[in-house]
Structures are given as C-alpha cells and as structure tokens.
XYZ file of C-alpha atoms in Angstrom:
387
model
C -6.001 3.366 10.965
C -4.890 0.280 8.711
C -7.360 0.530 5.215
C -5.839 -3.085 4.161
C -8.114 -5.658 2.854
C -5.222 -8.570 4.344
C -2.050 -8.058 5.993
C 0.470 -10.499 4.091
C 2.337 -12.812 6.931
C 3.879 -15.404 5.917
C 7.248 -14.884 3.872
C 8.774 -18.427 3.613
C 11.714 -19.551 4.419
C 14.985 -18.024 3.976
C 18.693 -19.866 3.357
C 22.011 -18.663 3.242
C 25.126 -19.572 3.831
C 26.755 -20.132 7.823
C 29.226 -17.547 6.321
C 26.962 -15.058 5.420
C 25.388 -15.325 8.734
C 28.219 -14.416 10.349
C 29.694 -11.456 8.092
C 26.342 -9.558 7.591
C 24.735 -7.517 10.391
C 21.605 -6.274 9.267
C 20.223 -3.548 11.816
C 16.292 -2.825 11.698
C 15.278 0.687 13.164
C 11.705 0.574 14.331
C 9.635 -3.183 15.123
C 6.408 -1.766 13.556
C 4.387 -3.802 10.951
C 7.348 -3.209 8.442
C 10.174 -3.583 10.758
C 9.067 -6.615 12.691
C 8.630 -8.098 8.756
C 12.059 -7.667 7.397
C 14.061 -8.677 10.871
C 12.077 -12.367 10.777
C 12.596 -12.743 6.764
C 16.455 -11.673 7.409
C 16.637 -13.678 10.452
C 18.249 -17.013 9.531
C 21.073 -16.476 6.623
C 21.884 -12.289 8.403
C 22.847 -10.910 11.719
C 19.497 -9.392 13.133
C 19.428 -6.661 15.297
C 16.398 -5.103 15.968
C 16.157 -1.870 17.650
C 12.896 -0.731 19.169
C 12.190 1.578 22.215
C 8.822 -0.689 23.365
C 8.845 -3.798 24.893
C 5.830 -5.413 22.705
C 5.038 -4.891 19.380
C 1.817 -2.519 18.943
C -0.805 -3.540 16.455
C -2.549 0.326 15.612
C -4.532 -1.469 13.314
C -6.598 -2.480 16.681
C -5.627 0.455 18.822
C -9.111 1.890 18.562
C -10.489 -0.802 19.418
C -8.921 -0.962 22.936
C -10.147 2.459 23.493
C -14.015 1.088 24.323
C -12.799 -2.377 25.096
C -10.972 -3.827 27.499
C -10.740 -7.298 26.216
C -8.907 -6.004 23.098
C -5.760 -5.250 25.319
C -4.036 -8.454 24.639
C -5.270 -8.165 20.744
C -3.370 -5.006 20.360
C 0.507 -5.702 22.604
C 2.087 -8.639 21.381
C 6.066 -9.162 22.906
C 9.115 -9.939 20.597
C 9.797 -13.149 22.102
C 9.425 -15.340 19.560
C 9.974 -13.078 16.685
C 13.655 -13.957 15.796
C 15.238 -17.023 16.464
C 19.160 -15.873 16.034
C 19.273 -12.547 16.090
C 18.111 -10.173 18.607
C 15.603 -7.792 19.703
C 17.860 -3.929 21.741
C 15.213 -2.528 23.773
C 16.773 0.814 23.001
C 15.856 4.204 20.943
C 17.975 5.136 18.237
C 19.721 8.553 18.709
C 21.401 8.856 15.532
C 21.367 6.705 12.674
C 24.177 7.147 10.425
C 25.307 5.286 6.969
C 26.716 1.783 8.813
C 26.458 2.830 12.129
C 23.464 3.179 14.926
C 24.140 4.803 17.717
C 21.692 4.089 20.753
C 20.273 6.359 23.822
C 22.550 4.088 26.022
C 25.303 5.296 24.200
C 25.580 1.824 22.604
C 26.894 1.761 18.907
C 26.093 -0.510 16.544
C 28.069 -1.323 13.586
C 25.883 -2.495 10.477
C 26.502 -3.465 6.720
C 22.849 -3.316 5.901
C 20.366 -0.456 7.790
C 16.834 -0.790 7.261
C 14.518 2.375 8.277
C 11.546 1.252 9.579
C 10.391 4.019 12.219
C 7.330 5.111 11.042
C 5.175 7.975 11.881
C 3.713 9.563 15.051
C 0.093 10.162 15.292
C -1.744 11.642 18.922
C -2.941 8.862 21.393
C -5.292 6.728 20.818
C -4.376 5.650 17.686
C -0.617 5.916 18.543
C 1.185 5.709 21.960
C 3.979 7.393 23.454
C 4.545 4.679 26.766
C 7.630 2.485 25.622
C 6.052 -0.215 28.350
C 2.909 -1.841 27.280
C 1.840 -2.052 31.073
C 1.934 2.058 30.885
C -0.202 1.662 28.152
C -2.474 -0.101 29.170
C -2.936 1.727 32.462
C -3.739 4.991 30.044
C -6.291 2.772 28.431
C -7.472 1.783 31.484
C -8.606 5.754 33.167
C -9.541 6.693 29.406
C -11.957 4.055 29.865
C -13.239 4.661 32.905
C -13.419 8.151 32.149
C -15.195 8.067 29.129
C -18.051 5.975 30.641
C -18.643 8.854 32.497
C -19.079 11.914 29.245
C -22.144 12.422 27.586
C -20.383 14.217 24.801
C -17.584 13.403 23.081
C -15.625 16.096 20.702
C -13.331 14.190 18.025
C -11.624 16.871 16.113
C -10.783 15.464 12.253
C -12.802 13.799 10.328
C -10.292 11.761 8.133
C -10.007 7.811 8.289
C -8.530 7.852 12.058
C -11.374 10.424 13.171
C -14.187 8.311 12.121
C -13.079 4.790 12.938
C -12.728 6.465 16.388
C -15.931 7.526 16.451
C -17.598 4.360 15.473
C -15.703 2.783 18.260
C -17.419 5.042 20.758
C -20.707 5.097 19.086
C -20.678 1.330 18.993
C -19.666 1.020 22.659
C -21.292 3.725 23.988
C -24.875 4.393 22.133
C -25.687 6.799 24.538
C -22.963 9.501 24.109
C -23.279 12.310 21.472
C -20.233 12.350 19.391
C -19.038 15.432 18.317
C -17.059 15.478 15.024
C -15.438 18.469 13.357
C -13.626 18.603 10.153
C -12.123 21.882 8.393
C -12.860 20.202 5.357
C -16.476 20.913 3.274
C -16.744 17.199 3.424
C -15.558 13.876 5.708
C -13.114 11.779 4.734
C -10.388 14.266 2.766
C -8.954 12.756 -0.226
C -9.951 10.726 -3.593
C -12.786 8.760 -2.699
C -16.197 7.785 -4.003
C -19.023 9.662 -3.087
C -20.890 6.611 -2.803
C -18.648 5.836 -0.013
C -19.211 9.506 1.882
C -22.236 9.037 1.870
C -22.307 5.296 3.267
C -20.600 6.582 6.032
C -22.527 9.644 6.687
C -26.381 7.325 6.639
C -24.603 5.178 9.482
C -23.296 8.321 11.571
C -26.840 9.823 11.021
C -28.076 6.818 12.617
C -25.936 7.144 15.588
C -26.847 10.796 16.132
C -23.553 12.022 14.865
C -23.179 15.664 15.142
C -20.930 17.033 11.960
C -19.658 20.311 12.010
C -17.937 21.086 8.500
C -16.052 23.478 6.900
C -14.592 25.126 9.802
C -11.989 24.177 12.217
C -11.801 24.998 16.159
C -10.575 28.458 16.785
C -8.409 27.324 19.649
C -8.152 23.683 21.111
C -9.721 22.526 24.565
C -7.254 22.870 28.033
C -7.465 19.065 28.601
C -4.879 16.576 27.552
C -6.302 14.454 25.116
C -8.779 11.340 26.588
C -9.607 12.713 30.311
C -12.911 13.610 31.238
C -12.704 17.437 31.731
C -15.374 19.521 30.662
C -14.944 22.370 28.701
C -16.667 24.551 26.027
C -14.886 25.930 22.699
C -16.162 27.894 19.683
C -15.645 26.584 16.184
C -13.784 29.407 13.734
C -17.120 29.920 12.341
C -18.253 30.486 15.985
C -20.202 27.996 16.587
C -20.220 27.014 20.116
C -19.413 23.339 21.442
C -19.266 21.503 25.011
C -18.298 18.300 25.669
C -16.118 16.539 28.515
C -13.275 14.764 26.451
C -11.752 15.145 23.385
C -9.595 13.557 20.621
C -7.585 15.155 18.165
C -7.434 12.875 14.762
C -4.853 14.968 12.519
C -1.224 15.677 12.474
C 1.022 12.836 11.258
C 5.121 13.347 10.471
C 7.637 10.520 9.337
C 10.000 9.282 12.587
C 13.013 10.466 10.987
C 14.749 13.369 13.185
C 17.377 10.875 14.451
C 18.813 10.838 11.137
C 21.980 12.457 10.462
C 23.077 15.154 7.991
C 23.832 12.744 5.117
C 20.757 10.415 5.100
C 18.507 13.757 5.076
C 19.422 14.794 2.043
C 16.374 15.159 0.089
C 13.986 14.778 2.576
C 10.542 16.236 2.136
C 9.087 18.629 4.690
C 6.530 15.536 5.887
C 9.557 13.901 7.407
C 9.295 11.559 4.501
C 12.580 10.146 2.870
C 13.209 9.578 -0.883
C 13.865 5.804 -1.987
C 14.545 3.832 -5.459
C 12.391 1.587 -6.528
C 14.269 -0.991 -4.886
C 13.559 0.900 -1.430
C 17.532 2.236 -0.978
C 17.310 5.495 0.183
C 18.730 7.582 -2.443
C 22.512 7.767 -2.732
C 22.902 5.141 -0.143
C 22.761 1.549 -1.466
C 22.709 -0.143 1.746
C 20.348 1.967 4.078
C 16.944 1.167 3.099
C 13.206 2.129 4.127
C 9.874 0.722 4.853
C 6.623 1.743 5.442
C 5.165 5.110 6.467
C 8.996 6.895 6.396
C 9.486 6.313 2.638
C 8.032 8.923 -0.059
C 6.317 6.080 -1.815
C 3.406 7.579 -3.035
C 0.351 5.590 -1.488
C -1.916 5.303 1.583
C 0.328 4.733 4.717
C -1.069 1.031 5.968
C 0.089 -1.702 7.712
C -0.404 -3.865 4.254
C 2.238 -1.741 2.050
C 4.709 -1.951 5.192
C 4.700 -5.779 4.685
C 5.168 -5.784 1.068
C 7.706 -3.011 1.447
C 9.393 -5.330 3.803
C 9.014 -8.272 1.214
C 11.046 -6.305 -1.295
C 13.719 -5.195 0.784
C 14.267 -8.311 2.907
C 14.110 -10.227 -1.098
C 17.214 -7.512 -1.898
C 19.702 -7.943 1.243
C 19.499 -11.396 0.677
C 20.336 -10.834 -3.021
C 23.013 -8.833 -2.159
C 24.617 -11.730 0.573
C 24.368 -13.706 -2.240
C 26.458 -11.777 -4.196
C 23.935 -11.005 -6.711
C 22.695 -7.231 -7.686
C 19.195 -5.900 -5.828
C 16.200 -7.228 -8.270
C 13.215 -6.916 -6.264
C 11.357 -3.306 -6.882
C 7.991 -2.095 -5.519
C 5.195 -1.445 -7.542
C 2.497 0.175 -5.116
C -0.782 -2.177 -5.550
C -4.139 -0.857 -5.524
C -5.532 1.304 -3.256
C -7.684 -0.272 -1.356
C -9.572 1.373 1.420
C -11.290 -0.548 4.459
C -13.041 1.923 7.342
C -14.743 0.428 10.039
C -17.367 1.700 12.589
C -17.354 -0.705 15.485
C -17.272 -4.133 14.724
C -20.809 -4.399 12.966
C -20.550 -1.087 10.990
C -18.710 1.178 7.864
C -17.456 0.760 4.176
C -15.068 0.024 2.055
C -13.918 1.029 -1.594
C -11.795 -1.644 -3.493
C -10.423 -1.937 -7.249
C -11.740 -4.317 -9.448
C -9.427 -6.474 -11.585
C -10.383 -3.805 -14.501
C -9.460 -1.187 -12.506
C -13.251 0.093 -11.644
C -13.719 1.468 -7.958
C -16.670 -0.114 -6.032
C -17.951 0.613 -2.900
C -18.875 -2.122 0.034
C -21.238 -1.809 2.520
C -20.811 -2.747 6.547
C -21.525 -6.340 6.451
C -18.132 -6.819 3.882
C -16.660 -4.046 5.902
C -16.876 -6.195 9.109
C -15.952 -9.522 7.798
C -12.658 -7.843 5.774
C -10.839 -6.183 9.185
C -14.020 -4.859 11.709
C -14.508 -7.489 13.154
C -11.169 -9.358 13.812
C -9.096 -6.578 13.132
C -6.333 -8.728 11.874
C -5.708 -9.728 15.564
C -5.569 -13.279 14.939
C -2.969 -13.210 11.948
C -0.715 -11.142 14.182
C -1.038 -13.488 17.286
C 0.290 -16.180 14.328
C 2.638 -14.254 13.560
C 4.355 -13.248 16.845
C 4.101 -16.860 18.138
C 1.285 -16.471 21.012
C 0.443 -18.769 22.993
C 3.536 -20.714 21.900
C 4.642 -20.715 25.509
C-alpha cells in the first residue's frame, strides 16, 4: 500500500479569469489520489470534468485495513460530493481516450483542451477493488470477513510491501490464525532497502508465528477465488506442501492504460506505464498529461507522489490559461518508505536531510500512517460530514 510519510492536501486557492472558465475544459481520467487532486486545484478558473467509473472515491491507503475491520468501512469510501464546486463529477468509464477527445462506455463524447491521465494501476482485491458501487464493496468486505473468522490458516502469496501489510492486518486482528506467507524471492520485501529494516520486520512476524516460505514460488495457485474460506492444499515449486482455507495473492500490478488509443501509446513501456516530460505532458502531446502510478516516473508508486504529481500539473494548465509557457517540473523527492503491521506494529526507512537512510521502529511506524492511516486528512479533504 501507500509508503508516504504525509499525503499533501491542501493546494490553495486558484484564480482565473470568468473567460478562461468558460473556454477551457479540462477532462480528468481516473478520481484516484492524483485525479481527485488536479480536478479540485483546476476547479474554479477551468471546466472540470471528472470521469470515474465508482461512485466514491477509494482510499487503498486504508483498504487493508477494512479487511479485519469493519469500522474502517467509512474510513476507506468517501463520495465526490463535495469535491468540485463548478465542474462535475461523469460516473462513467472511459472507452477510449484520444488527444482532445474522451469517449465514454455510454457512448458519450467529451470534447477537451486539456486531458489529464490519472487511471492508475490494478492490483488483486483486497488492496484494490473491481465493484464500481461502494455498497458492492462493502458487501465483499463484509463475507471476507465473516469468512475469515472462520480459517485457522491463512496463505498470502508475495511478500512485497502489499503482502506484509496484509498480513499484519490479519495477525493483528486475528492472533490466533497462522499466516502463511510465500515469496519467490531469497528474501521479503524485494527491492533497495536496509537490512536493518528486513530484519525489523521479520523479529515482529516471528513474534506472530509467521510462517515464511522463501525462495520458491507456488507451483500452481489454489481453486478458490481470492478471500473465501475454501480449503485447499498446494505444493510450493520446491515441493513443499501447504494447507490453508483462504488465500491472497499480493503481486501483479499493470498501469490502467488499455483505453488509450494508437497515438497516445506511442512509447509505452511493457508495464502499461506511459512516458512524460518533466513537466508531466505525455511525450509528443503538450496537452494530455499524467499522474500518478500511469506515468514512467521513476519512483515508488504512492498516494504522496500522485499529489505532488497533481501539484505540478494542475500549477501548468493554469499557466497555460494564463497564457504563459508550462514552468512547473517534477523532481521525484525522497524515497521514503512507511510499512505497517496492524495499527501498533512495523517500520519505516526515511532519508535524512544529508541524504543517510535510517530505519524506524513500530512505535514511529504507527504514529506516521498505522494508526490513522491518513483517514482523517482525506475525510478533510472530501468535505465529510459537511452535510
């Protein structure tokens, strides 16, 4: 999930002129972290539209959290309703996106001067969904839930950042269930990290009776949809042999860009990933634009370099209403890395103003994102309890 240390909310307040308003239509594809950003700083001096299939906004960055606790339903769906104040929130998919046009699964079209890209990535349930209703959702939540209450094993398959917060979820809900965790990988947590911070994370899932199988994958993948209680067995390609009654696969993430058409897929990468400038144009076409997890911008994908992503871009369509050249560029910031285990537990790695790494134990962990989760700055943000 989101490795943030803060999620950046508040942009100011835009001007512009009444005639601008009316002669530019900006249309956002995708209300994610990123999207949702640039439609409210474009929203009074640019004609909004924001297109987005669901009918809330979905905060990931707590998605994991929903999956042991029901109370964190309304801390992860949040509507639209008060996101923009003139423009407008389709409740539509995009079916093709094309340089100045959108064209919607209801056949709609939409006619744009400015197109920003914000559609993100997909990712298997829990940490993603596929219901466009939040009441669907929820009702998935709901059986995995109950269902899971019932396992005594649980087999998480993937033992990157998603993989683990997952597991610390369960094994700080449900102390009593052995957590499987497998990872093809010689080592958890794939990637350039610390060791210190490994092995922070391996003491605590020691202490919660973890079992790690690494190094080896599964040689085939259990008959169960993802989340139901089903019990099965399966052998690890080393053949070790494993039984549980759920499972969750953590790996396997591509860019949300196949709606594209033939011109704005030029030089994609094989990821799904699109190539930008540093002023976050999509290359060769100065007024289609990207944020977040669908640009090539090399970085961690988090909810924290959507927002600033969104920053520059929204700072550059308003440049260009202006009549002024694009200025803002994106420098990516420092990677900073925040993995919770449940709301008490995991670690963190963070850069130093001289640029040394340092590792942070659970009790900074919690109080940076496990325990809140950056619900409350995203309630702020989307105006609940404004009604």
């Amino acid at each position: 999930m989101d490795n943030g240390i803060a999620l950046p909310f508040a942009w100011g307040t835009a001007v512009g002129s009444e005639e601008a308003l009316v002669a530019t239509r900006v249309v956002v594809v995708g209300g994610g972290y990123g999207g949702s950003a640039v439609a409210r700083a474009l929203d009074e001096f640019a004609d909004v539209v924001l297109v987005e299939p669901r009918d809330t906004f979905v905060h990931t960055t707590a998605a994991l959290r929903a999956v042991v606790d029901p109370s964190w339903d309304e801390r992860v769906f949040y509507p639209y309703d008060h996101l923009l104040t003139r423009g407008r929130v389709v409740r539509d998919r995009a079916r093709t996106v094309a340089p100045g046009l959108v064209r919607l699964s209801s056949h709609e079209s939409i006619e744009a001067d400015h197109i920003v890209l914000a559609t993100g990535t997909g990712y298997p349930f829990p940490a993603r969904y596929l219901e466009s209703s939040a009441a669907s959702a929820q009702s998935r939540l709901e059986r995995l839930r109950a269902d899971m209450a019932a396992c005594q094993q649980i087999l998480v398959v993937g033992a990157g950042a998603v993989g683990l917060e997952l597991t610390g979820e369960i094994t700080s809900a449900f102390p009593d269930i052995e957590v499987i965790l497998v990872e093809q990988e010689d080592h958890i947590l794939p990637g350039d990290h610390l060791p210190e911070l490994r092995q922070l994370l391996l003491d605590q899932l020691g202490d919660r009776k973890v079992r790690l199988e690494l190094g080896t994958g599964l040689a085939y993948l259990p008959r169960s949809d993802v989340g139901v209680h089903d019990p099965f067995t399966v052998h690890t390609e080393s053949g070790t042999r494993l039984s549980a009654q759920m499972w969750f696969r953590c790996y396997g993430t591509d860019a949300a860009s196949d709606h594209l058409d033939a011109r704005l897929k030029v030089g994609m990468h094989a990821n799904g990933t699109l190539p930008v400038t540093p002023h976050l144009q999509l290359v060769g076409h100065p007024t289609v634009w990207a944020v977040g997890d669908v640009t090539d911008v090399a970085e961690n994908k988090r909810a924290t370099a959507a927002r600033a992503h969104a920053a520059v871009v929204a700072a550059n369509i308003r440049s260009i209403i202006e009549g002024d050249e694009p200025r803002a560029t994106y420098q990516a910031a420092a990677e900073l890395f925040v993995l919770p285990l449940g709301p008490q537990g995991g670690a963190s790695q963070i850069v130093d103003a001289d640029g040394t790494r340092r590792v942070l134990g659970p009790v900074e962990t919690s109080r940076i994102k496990g325990a809140d989760l950056f619900s409350g700055a995203m309630a702020s943000f989307f105006g609940v309890g404004q009604d």
